[in-house]
Amino acid sequence: MIKNVIAQLQMWLLAQGRCVGCGMPINKGKVSKKNTHILTTCKCGRIYIQKDKSSFYERAKISQI
Ligand SMILES: [Zn+2]
């Protein structure tokens, strides 16, 4: 049940374009290109992937880094 609350909070943060770890805007992180997608590394070390040209971020999977 607590896990569910955290998952919902993390989804909300991602929808706001914010890091699920530290709450900073993801677009303030370090941007790097990998193949066809854009990776953004937050200052706390979490890595996000930006889908196409949308501003929606997801946590990057190990295979995508
Ligand atoms: Zn962060």
mmCIF file of C-alpha atoms and ligand atoms in Angstrom:
data_model
loop_
_atom_site.group_PDB
_atom_site.id
_atom_site.type_symbol
_atom_site.label_atom_id
_atom_site.label_comp_id
_atom_site.label_asym_id
_atom_site.label_seq_id
_atom_site.Cartn_x
_atom_site.Cartn_y
_atom_site.Cartn_z
ATOM 1 C CA MET A 1 0.000 0.000 0.000
ATOM 2 C CA ILE A 2 2.832 2.381 0.874
ATOM 3 C CA LYS A 3 4.615 1.318 -2.313
ATOM 4 C CA ASN A 4 1.510 2.273 -4.234
ATOM 5 C CA VAL A 5 1.561 5.772 -2.758
ATOM 6 C CA ILE A 6 5.222 6.201 -3.662
ATOM 7 C CA ALA A 7 4.577 4.974 -7.212
ATOM 8 C CA GLN A 8 1.773 7.499 -7.584
ATOM 9 C CA LEU A 9 3.964 10.287 -6.224
ATOM 10 C CA GLN A 10 6.736 9.329 -8.643
ATOM 11 C CA MET A 11 4.299 9.295 -11.567
ATOM 12 C CA TRP A 12 3.084 12.731 -10.526
ATOM 13 C CA LEU A 13 6.644 14.052 -10.323
ATOM 14 C CA LEU A 14 7.460 12.642 -13.753
ATOM 15 C CA ALA A 15 4.311 14.219 -15.171
ATOM 16 C CA GLN A 16 5.612 17.549 -13.850
ATOM 17 C CA GLY A 17 8.990 16.896 -15.479
ATOM 18 C CA ARG A 18 10.643 16.490 -12.098
ATOM 19 C CA CYS A 19 13.131 13.976 -10.784
ATOM 20 C CA VAL A 20 11.540 11.275 -8.622
ATOM 21 C CA GLY A 21 14.585 11.292 -6.356
ATOM 22 C CA CYS A 22 15.286 14.935 -5.591
ATOM 23 C CA GLY A 23 12.343 16.812 -7.157
ATOM 24 C CA MET A 24 14.537 19.003 -9.343
ATOM 25 C CA PRO A 25 13.325 19.795 -12.855
ATOM 26 C CA ILE A 26 14.754 17.072 -15.076
ATOM 27 C CA ASN A 27 15.544 19.515 -17.863
ATOM 28 C CA LYS A 28 18.193 21.090 -15.626
ATOM 29 C CA GLY A 29 20.201 17.879 -15.775
ATOM 30 C CA LYS A 30 23.023 16.946 -18.115
ATOM 31 C CA VAL A 31 21.726 16.030 -21.551
ATOM 32 C CA SER A 32 23.355 13.405 -23.723
ATOM 33 C CA LYS A 33 22.306 11.719 -26.926
ATOM 34 C CA LYS A 34 22.246 7.970 -27.280
ATOM 35 C CA ASN A 35 21.223 6.574 -30.648
ATOM 36 C CA THR A 36 17.760 7.948 -31.370
ATOM 37 C CA HIS A 37 16.851 9.076 -27.898
ATOM 38 C CA ILE A 38 17.908 11.733 -25.459
ATOM 39 C CA LEU A 39 19.120 10.880 -22.001
ATOM 40 C CA THR A 40 19.162 13.370 -19.177
ATOM 41 C CA THR A 41 21.222 12.719 -16.077
ATOM 42 C CA CYS A 42 19.970 14.438 -12.966
ATOM 43 C CA LYS A 43 22.476 15.814 -10.497
ATOM 44 C CA CYS A 44 21.440 13.071 -8.066
ATOM 45 C CA GLY A 45 22.528 10.434 -10.584
ATOM 46 C CA ARG A 46 19.149 9.227 -11.817
ATOM 47 C CA ILE A 47 18.925 8.905 -15.581
ATOM 48 C CA TYR A 48 15.821 9.749 -17.572
ATOM 49 C CA ILE A 49 14.896 9.189 -21.157
ATOM 50 C CA GLN A 50 12.987 11.713 -23.191
ATOM 51 C CA LYS A 51 10.515 10.230 -25.609
ATOM 52 C CA ASP A 52 10.836 11.699 -29.116
ATOM 53 C CA LYS A 53 10.168 15.427 -29.063
ATOM 54 C CA SER A 54 7.677 15.324 -26.223
ATOM 55 C CA SER A 55 8.560 16.785 -22.869
ATOM 56 C CA PHE A 56 7.566 13.596 -21.075
ATOM 57 C CA TYR A 57 10.316 11.778 -19.225
ATOM 58 C CA GLU A 58 10.640 8.211 -18.072
ATOM 59 C CA ARG A 59 13.242 6.522 -15.950
ATOM 60 C CA ALA A 60 15.785 5.061 -18.339
ATOM 61 C CA LYS A 61 16.206 1.295 -18.297
ATOM 62 C CA ILE A 62 19.695 -0.138 -17.987
ATOM 63 C CA SER A 63 19.540 -1.328 -21.603
ATOM 64 C CA GLN A 64 18.852 2.224 -22.778
ATOM 65 C CA ILE A 65 21.843 3.858 -21.103
HETATM 66 ZN ZN ZN B 1 17.390 13.993 -9.120
#
